[in-house]
Coordinates of C-alpha atoms in Angstrom, one line a residue:
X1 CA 0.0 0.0 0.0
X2 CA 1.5 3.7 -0.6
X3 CA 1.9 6.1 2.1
X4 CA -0.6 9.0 1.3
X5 CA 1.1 12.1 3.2
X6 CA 4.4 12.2 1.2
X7 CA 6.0 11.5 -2.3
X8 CA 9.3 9.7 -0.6
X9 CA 10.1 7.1 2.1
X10 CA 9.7 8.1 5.5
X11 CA 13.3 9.8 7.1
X12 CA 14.0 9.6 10.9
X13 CA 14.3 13.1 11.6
X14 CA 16.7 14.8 14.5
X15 CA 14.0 17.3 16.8
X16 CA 15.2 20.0 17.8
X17 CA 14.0 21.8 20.9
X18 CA 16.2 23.8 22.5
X19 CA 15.1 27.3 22.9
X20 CA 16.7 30.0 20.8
X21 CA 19.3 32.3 22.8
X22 CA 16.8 35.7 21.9
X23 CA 13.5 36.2 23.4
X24 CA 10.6 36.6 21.1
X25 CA 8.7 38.4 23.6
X26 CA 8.4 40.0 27.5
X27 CA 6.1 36.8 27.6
X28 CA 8.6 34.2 26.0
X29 CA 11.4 35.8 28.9
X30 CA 8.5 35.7 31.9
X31 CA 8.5 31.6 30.9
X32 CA 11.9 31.1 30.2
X33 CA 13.6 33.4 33.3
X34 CA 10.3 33.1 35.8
X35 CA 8.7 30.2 34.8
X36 CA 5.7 31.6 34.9
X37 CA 2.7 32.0 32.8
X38 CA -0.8 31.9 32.1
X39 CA -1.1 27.6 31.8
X40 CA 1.1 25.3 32.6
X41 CA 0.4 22.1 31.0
X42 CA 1.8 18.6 32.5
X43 CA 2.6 16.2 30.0
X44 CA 3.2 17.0 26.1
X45 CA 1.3 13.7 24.2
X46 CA -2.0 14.2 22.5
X47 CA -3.9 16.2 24.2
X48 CA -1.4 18.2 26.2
X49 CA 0.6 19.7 23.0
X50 CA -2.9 19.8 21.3
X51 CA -4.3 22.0 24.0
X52 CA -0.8 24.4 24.3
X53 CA -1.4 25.3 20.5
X54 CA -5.1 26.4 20.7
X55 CA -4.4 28.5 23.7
X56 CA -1.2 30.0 22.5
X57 CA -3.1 30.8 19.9
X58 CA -5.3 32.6 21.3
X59 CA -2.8 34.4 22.6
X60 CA -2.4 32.5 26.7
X61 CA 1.6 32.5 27.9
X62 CA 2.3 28.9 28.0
X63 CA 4.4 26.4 29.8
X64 CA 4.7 22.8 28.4
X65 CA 6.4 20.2 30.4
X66 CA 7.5 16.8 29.3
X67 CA 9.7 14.4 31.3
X68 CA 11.3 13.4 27.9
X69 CA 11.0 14.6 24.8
X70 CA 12.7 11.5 22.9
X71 CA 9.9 10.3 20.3
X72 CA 7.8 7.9 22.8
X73 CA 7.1 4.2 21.7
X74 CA 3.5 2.9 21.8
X75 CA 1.5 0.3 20.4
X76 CA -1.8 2.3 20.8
X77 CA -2.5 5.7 19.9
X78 CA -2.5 4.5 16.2
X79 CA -4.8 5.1 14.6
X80 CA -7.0 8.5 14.2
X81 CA -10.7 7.8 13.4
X82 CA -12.5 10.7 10.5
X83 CA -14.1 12.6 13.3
X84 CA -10.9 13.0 15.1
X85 CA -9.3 14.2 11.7
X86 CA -11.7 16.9 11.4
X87 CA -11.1 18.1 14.8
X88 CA -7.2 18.5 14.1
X89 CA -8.2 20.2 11.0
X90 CA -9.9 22.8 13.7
X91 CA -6.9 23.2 15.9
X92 CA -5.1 24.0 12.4
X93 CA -2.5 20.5 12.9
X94 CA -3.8 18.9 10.1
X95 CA -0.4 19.2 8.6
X96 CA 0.9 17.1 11.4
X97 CA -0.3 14.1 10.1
X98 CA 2.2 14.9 7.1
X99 CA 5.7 13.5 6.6
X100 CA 5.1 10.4 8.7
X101 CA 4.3 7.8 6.3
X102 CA 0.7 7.8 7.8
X103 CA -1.7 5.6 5.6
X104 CA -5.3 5.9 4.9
X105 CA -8.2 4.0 7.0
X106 CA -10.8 4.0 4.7
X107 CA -12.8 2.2 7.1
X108 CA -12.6 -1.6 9.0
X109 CA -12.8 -5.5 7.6
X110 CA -14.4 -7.4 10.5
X111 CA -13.7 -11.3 9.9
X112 CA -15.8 -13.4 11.9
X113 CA -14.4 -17.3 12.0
X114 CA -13.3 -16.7 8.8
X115 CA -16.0 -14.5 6.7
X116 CA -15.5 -10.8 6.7
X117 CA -17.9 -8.0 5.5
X118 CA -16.4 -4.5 4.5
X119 CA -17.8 -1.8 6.7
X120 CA -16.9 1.4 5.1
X121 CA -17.2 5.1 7.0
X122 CA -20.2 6.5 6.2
X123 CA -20.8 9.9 3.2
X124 CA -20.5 12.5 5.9
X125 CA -23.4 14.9 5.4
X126 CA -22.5 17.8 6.9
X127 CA -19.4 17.4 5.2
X128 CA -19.2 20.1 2.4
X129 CA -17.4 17.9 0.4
X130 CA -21.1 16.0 -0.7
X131 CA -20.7 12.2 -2.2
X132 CA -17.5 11.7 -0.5
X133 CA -16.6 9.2 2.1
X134 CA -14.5 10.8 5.1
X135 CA -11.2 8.7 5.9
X136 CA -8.9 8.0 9.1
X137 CA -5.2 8.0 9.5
X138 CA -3.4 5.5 10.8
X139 CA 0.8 5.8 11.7
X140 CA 3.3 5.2 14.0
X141 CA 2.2 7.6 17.5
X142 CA 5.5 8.6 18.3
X143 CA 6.1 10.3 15.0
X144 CA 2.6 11.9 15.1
X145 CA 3.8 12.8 18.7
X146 CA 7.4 14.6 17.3
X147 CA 4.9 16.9 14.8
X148 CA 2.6 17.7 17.6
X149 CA 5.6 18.9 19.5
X150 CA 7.3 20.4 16.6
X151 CA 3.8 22.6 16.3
X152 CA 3.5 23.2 19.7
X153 CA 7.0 25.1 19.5
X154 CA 6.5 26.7 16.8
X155 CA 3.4 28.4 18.3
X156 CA 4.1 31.7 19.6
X157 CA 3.1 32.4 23.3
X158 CA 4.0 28.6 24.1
X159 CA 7.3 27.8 25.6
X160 CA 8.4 23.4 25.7
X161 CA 10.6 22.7 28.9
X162 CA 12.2 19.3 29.4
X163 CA 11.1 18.3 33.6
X164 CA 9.8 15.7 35.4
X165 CA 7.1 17.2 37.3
X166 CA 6.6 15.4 40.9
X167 CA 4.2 17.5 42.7
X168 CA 1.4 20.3 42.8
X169 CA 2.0 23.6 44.6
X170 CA -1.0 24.6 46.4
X171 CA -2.2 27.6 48.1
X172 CA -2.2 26.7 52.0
X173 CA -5.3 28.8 52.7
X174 CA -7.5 28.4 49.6
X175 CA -5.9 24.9 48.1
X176 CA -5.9 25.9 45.3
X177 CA -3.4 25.2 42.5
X178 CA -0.8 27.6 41.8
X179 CA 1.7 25.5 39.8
X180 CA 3.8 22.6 39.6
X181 CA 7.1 21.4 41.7
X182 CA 9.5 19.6 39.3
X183 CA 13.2 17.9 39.5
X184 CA 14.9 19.5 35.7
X185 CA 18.5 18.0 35.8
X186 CA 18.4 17.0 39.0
X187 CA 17.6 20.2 40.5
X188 CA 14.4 21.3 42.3
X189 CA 12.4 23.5 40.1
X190 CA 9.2 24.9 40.2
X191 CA 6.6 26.2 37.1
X192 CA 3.7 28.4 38.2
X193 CA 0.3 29.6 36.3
X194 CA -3.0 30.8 36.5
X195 CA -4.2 27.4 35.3
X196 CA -2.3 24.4 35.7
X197 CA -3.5 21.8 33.4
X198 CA -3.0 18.4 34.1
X199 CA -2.8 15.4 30.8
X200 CA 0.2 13.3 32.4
X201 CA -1.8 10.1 30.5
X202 CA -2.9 6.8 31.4
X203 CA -0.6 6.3 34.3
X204 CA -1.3 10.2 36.1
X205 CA 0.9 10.3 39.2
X206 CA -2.1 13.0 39.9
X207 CA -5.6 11.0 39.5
X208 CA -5.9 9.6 42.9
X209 CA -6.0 12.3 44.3
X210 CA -7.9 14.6 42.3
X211 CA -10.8 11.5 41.0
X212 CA -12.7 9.4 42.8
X213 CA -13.1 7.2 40.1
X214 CA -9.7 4.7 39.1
X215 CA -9.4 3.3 36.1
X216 CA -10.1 -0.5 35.8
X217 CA -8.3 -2.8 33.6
X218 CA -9.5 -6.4 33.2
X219 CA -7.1 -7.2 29.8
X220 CA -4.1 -6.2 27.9
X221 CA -3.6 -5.7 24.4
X222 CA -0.2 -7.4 23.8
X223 CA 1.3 -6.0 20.3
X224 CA 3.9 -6.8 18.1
X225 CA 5.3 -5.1 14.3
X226 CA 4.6 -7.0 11.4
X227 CA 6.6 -6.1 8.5
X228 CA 4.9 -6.2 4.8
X229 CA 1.7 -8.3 5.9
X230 CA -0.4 -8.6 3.0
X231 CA -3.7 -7.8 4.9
X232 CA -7.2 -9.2 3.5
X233 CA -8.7 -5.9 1.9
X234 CA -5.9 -2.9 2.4
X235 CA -6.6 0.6 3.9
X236 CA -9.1 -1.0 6.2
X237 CA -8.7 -1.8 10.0
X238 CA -9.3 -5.3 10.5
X239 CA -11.3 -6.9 13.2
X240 CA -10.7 -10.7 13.8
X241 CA -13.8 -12.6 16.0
X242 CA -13.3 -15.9 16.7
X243 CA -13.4 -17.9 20.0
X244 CA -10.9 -15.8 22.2
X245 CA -10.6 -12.1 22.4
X246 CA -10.2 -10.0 19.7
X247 CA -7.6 -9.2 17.5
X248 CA -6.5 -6.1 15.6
X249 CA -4.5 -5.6 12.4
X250 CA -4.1 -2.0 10.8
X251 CA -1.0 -0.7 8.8
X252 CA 1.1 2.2 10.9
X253 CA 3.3 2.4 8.2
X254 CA 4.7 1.3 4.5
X255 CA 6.1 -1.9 5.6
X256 CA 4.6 -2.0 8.8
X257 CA 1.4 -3.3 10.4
X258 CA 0.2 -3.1 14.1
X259 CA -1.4 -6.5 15.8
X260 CA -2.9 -6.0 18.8
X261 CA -3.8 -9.1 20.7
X262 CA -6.2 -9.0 23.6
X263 CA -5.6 -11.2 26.4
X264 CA -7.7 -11.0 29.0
X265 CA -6.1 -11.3 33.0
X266 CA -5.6 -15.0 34.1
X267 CA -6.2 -16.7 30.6
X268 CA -5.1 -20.2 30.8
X269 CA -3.6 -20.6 27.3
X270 CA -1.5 -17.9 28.5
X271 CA -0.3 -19.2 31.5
X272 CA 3.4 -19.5 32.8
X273 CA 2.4 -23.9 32.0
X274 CA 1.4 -23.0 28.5
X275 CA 4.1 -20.7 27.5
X276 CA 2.6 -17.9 29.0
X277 CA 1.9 -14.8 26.1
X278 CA 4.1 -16.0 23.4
X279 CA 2.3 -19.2 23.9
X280 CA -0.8 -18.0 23.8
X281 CA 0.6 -16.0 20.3
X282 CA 2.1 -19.5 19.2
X283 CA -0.2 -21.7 19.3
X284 CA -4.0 -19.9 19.7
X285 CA -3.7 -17.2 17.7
X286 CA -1.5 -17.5 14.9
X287 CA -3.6 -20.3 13.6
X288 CA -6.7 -18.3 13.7
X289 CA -4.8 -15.8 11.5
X290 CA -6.0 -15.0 7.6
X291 CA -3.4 -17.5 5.9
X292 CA -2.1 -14.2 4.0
X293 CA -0.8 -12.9 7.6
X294 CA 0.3 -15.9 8.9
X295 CA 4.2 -15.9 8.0
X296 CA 4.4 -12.0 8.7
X297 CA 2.7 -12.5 12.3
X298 CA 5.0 -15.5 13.0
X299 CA 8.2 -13.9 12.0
X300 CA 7.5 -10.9 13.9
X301 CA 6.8 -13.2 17.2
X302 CA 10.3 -15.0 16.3
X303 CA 12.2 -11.3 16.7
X304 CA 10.3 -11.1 20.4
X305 CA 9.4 -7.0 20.4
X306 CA 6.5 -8.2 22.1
X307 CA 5.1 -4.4 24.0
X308 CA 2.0 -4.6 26.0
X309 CA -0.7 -2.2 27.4
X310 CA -3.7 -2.4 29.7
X311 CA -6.8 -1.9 28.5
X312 CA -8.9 0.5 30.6
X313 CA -12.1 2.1 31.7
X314 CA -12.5 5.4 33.0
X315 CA -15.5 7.5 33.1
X316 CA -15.4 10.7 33.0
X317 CA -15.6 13.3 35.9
X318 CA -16.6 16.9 36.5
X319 CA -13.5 18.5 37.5
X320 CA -13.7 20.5 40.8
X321 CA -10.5 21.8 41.7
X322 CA -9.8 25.3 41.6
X323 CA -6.6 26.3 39.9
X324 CA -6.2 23.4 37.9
X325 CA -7.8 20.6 35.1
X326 CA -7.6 17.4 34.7
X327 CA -7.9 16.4 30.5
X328 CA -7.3 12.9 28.5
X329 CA -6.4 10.0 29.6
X330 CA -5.9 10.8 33.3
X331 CA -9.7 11.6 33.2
X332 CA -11.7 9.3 30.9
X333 CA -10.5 6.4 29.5
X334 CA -12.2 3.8 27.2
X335 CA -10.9 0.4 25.4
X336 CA -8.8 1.2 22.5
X337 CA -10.9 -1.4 20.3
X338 CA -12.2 1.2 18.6
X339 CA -9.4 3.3 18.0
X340 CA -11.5 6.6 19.5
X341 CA -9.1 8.0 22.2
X342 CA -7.5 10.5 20.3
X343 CA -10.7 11.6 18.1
X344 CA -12.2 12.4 21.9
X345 CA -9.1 14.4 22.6
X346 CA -8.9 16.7 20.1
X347 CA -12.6 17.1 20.0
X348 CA -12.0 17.9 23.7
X349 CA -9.3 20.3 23.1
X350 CA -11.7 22.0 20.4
X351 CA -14.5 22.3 22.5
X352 CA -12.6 23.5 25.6
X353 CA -10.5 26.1 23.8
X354 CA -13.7 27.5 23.3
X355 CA -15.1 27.3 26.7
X356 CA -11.9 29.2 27.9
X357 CA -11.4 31.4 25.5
X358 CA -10.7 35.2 26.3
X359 CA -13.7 35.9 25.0
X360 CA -15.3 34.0 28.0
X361 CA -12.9 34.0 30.8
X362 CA -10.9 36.8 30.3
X363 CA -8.7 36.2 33.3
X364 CA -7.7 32.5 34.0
X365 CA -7.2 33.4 37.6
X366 CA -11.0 33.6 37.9
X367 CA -11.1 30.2 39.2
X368 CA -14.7 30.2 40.1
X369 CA -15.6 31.3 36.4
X370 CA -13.2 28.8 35.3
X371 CA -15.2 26.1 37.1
X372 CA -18.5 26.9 35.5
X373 CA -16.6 26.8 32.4
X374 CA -15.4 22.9 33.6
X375 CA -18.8 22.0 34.2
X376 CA -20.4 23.4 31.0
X377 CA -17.2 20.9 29.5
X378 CA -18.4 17.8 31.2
X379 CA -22.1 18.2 29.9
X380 CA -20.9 19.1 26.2
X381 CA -18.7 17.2 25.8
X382 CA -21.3 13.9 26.0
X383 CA -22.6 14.3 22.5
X384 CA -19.5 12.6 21.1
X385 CA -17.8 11.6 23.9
X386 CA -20.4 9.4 25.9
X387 CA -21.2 7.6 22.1
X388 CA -17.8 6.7 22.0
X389 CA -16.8 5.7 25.5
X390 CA -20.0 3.5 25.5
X391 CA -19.4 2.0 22.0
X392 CA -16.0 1.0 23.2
X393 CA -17.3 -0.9 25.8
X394 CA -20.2 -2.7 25.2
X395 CA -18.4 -3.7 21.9
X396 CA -15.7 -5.0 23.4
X397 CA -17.7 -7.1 26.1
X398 CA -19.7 -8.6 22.3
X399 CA -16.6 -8.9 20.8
X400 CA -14.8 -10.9 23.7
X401 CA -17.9 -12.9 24.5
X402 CA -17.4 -15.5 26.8
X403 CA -20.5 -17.1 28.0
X404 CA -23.2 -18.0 25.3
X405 CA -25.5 -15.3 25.4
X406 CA -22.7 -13.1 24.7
X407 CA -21.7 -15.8 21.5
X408 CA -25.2 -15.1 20.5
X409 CA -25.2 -11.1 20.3
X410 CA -21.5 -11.3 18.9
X411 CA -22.9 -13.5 15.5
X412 CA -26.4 -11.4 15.7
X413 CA -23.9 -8.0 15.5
X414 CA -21.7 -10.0 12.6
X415 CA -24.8 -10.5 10.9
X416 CA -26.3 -7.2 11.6
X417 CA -23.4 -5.5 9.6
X418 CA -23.9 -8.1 6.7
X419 CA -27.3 -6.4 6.2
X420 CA -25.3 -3.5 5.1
X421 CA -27.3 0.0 4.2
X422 CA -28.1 1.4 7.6
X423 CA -26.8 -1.2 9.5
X424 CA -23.1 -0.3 8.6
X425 CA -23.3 3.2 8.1
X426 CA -25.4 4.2 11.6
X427 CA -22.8 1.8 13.8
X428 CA -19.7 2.6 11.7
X429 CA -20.6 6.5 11.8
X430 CA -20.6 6.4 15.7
X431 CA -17.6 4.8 16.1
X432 CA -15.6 6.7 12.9
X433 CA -16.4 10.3 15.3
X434 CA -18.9 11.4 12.6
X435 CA -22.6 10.7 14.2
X436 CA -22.7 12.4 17.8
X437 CA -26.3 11.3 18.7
X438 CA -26.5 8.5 22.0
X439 CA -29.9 7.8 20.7
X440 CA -28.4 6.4 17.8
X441 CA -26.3 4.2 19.7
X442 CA -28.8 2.7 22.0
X443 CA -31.0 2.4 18.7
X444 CA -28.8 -0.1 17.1
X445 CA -27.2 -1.5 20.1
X446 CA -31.0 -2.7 20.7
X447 CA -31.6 -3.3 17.0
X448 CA -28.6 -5.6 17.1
X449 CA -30.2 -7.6 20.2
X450 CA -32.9 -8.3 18.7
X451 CA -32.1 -9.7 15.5
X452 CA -29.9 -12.1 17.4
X453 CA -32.9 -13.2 18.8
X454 CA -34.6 -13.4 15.7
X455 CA -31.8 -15.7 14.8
X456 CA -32.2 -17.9 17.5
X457 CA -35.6 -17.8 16.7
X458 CA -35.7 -18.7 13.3
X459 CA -33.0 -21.2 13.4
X460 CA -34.6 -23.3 16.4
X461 CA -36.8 -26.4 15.7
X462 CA -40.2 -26.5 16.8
X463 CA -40.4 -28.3 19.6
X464 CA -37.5 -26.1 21.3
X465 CA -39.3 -23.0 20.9
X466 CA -40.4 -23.0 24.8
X467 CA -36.4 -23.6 25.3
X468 CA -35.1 -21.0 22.8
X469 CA -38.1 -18.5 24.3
X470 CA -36.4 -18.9 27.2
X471 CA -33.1 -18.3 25.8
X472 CA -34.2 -15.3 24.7
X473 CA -35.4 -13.3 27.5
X474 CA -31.8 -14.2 28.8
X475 CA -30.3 -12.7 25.8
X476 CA -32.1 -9.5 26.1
X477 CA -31.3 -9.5 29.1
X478 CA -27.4 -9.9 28.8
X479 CA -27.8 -6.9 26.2
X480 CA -29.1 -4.9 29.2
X481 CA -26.9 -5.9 31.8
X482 CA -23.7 -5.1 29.1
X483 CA -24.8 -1.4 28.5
X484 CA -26.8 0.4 30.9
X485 CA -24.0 0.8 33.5
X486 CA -22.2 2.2 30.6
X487 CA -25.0 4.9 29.8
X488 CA -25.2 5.5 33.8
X489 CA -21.9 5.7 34.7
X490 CA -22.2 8.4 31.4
X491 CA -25.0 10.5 33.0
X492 CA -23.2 11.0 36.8
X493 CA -21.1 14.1 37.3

C-alpha cells in the first residue's frame, strides 16, 4: 500500500528543541527566566501539546512540560478515526499528520471465524465535500507525537521545557493550584500559572488524588510489528472474531502493520504452564490468522518486540479543583478497540478552547468562572464523547464474548453488519467520530439484540421453541446488563 502524506520514504528526523538564545517576547522571557505564565500544561502527548497550540493561539503564555522529549514508543495511539481528523483540522494541525508515512483508513474489515464483511465510514453529510466518504489515519504515535511537539514550539506564546514534574503547589489557605514542583537535571524546580492543566496520560501520578473514580483494567492488548503483511482488503482496519478475544490488524506504516492481541487477566492458554503470552501468540492465535498474515505475524513473534498495554475504563468526571484541570487520559479512558481515544481528545481540546477562551474567561485566575466553564465541558462534551466511551465498551464485552449469550449477540452484531445499508453506516458513523447522537447508539445497540434473537428464533426447531423463548429473554437481558452501566456511569457528574 503507498503512504498517502508524502512522495518519498519516510526519514527519521533529529527534533530539535532547545530554545533560541533571543527572546521573542516580555512573555517568551516571563516563561523562560520566571517560569511563569498563564497555563502550565503537564505532560506533552495528544492532548497536552494539542491544547498548548489552541491556547497560544489565542494568545495565553504557555508552559509545556514533558519528562522526555525523545519520540515515545507505543502500540496504541495509532490510529485516528475521520471525526478526530476533522477536529485537528480545527486546531489547524492537520499538517501534522504529514511527513510520517501515515496511511489511509478507509474504514474496517471485520472477519468473523473466517467471513469478513467490509464496513466502510459513512458519506458525511455535513461534510461540504457531498458524495464523498470521510477517511482516518493510521501511523506510528510517536512520530505523530514529534509533529505535535514540533507545532506546539512553533506556536508563539508557548514555551516546551524538558522536567519531570513530581508534585502540585497549592495555596495553604485556599488549596488551590498555583503551579507545579518539578526535579529539571536534578535540580528542584518549580513552574507556576494561572491554570495548571494536568494530561500526564494513562498512568497520572495525579488522579488519585484529584478522582474518585480509578481506572479498571481487566485485559491487555499485547502488540507486536509486522513487516509487509499482506492484509485481506488494504486501507481498512481489520477486526478478527473468533473464539478468544479479539484481534487487531491495521497498517502504521509502508512496511509496517500493528497487531494487537487481547488477552484478557488470568487466561489459561497464556499461563506460565502454556508458554505464558508468546504461547498463547504461538499456538492460539497464529492459527486463527487470515493464511495471508500468517508468515508475517509469525516472523515478527520470532524477533520477540513483544510491548503490552492495559486496557482501561475510565468515566469521565466533572473536575472540581480550583486552579487546575484534569484532561485525557488521566480523566476518561475507554478500550482502545475502537481506535476513539485521540478523536475524543482533540474534539476535547476543540470544545474546551472554546469554553476558555478570552472571550469567556478573560482572566484565567478567575477560578470560580473557570469552574463553570469545567462543568459546562463535562455536559458538552457527551454528544461525542459518551457515544464513543459507550461504544468501546459494550463492543468490546460482544466482541470478547465468553458465556453463550454473549456468543449469540456477537454472531447477531456479525450478521447485523452483513445487512449492510443502515446497518453499517449508523454503527460505523458512531464509532468513525462522525454521528454524535447516543440515541443512535442505543437504537442499534437494541436493534442488534434483537435480530440475534430473531436468529435464534428462526434457526430453532419446533419443539424447542419454549427452550429457545427462554433463551431469549436471557439474551435480552445480557444486552441490558452489558450497556446500561455504561449509559449510567455516562449521565453521573
Amino acid at each position: 500500500m503507498d503512504p498517502v502524506c508524502h512522495e518519498k520514504p519516510y526519514q527519521p528526523k533529529h527534533w530539535d528543541f532547545s530554545e533560541p538564545e533571543e527572546f521573542r517576547d516580555s512573555n517568551e522571557e516571563r516563561r523562560r527566566l520566571y517560569h511563569d505564565a498563564d497555563v502550565v500544561v503537564v505532560g506533552a502527548g495528544i492532548m497536552g501539546c494539542a491544547i498548548a497550540v489552541a491556547m497560544g493561539n489565542q494568545g495565553r503564555s504557555v508552559l509545556l512540560l514533558e519528562r522526555s522529549l525523545k519520540e515515545p514508543e507505543r502500540i496504541v495511539g495509532e490510529l485516528l478515526q475521520p471525526g478526530g481528523v476533522r477536529a485537528l483540522e480545527k486546531l489547524g494541525l492537520r499538517d501534522c499528520l504529514e511527513e510520517i508515512d501515515a496511511i489511509r483508513v478507509k474504514g474496517y474489515e471485520v472477519i468473523y471465524y473466517g467471513t469478513g464483511v467490509e464496513i466502510p465510514y459513512p458519506e458525511d453529510q455535513q461534510s461540504s465535500e457531498q458524495g464523498q466518504r470521510p477517511e482516518g489515519r493510521s501511523f506510528h504515535h510517536g512520530r505523530f507525537i514529534m509533529r505535535l511537539r514540533q507545532a506546539a514550539k512553533r506556536t508563539p506564546n508557548v514555551t516546551i521545557v524538558e522536567t519531570t514534574v513530581t508534585d502540585l503547589v497549592k495555596n495553604g489557605y485556599t488549596g488551590e493550584v498555583l503551579g507545579v514542583q518539578s526535579t529539571t537535571k536534578g535540580e528542584k524546580d518549580y513552574y507556576f500559572g494561572a491554570l495548571t492543566i494536568i494530561a500526564d496520560g494513562y498512568a497520572s501520578k495525579f488522579r488519585k488524588e484529584y478522582i474518585k473514580h480509578q481506572p479498571v483494567s481487566r485485559s491487555k492488548f499485547w502488540g507486536l510489528e509486522l513487516i509487509d503483511a499482506d492484509l485481506p482488503r488494504p486501507e481498512h482496519g481489520h477486526v478478527l472474531l473468533g473464539e478468544g478475544a479479539p484481534i487487531l490488524l491495521y497498517q502504521i506504516g509502508t512496511h509496517e502493520t500493528r497487531a494487537l492481541i487481547d488477552i484478557p487477566d488470568n487466561l489459561p492458554s497464556a499461563s506460565v504452564q502454556n508458554g505464558g503470552v508468546k504461547g498463547h501468540l504461538r499456538n492460539t492465535v497464529l492459527p486463527s490468522l487470515p493464511k495471508s498474515v500468517q508468515s508475517s505475524f509469525a516472523a515478527a513473534l520470532d524477533r520477540g518486540a513483544l510491548r503490552s498495554m492495559p486496557n482501561s475504563w475510565l468515566p469521565p468526571s466533572t473536575n472540581k479543583t480550583p486552579g487546575m484541570i484534569i484532561l485525557g487520559d488521566a480523566m476518561n479512558m475507554r478500550h482502545p478497540l475502537t481506535g476513539g481515544g485521540m478523536t475524543v481528545a482533540f474534539n476535547d481540546v476543540v470544545l474546551l478552547s472554546g469554553l476558555l477562551s478570552p472571550a469567556q474567561v478573560p482572566s484565567l485566575s478567575d477560578s470560580a468562572l473557570v469552574l463553570r466553564q469545567m462543568s459546562k465541558f463535562h455536559w458538552q462534551r457527551k454528544s461525542l464523547t459518551s457515544v464513543i466511551n459507550i461504544l468501546a465498551q459494550a463492543l468490546y464485552s460482544l466482541f470478547a464474548a465468553n458465556d453463550s449469550q454473549l456468543k449469540a449477540l456477537q454472531r447477531g452484531c456479525f450478521c447485523y453488519f452483513q445487512m449492510g445499508g443502515q446497518c453499517v453506516d449508523g454503527p460505523v458513523g458512531l464509532l468513525a467520530g462522525i454521528i454524535r447522537r447516543p440515541i443512535v447508539l442505543f437504537y442499534h445497540f437494541f436493534a442488534v439484540a434483537l435480530y440475534s434473537i430473531w436468529i435464534i428464533v428462526r434457526e430453532a426447531q419446533a419443539w424447542k421453541l419454549p427452550e429457545v423463548l427462554f433463551g431469549s429473554v436471557a439474551i435480552f437481558w445480557k444486552a441490558c446488563v452489558v450497556i446500561f452501566p455504561f449509559i449510567f456511569s455516562e449521565m453521573r457528574s
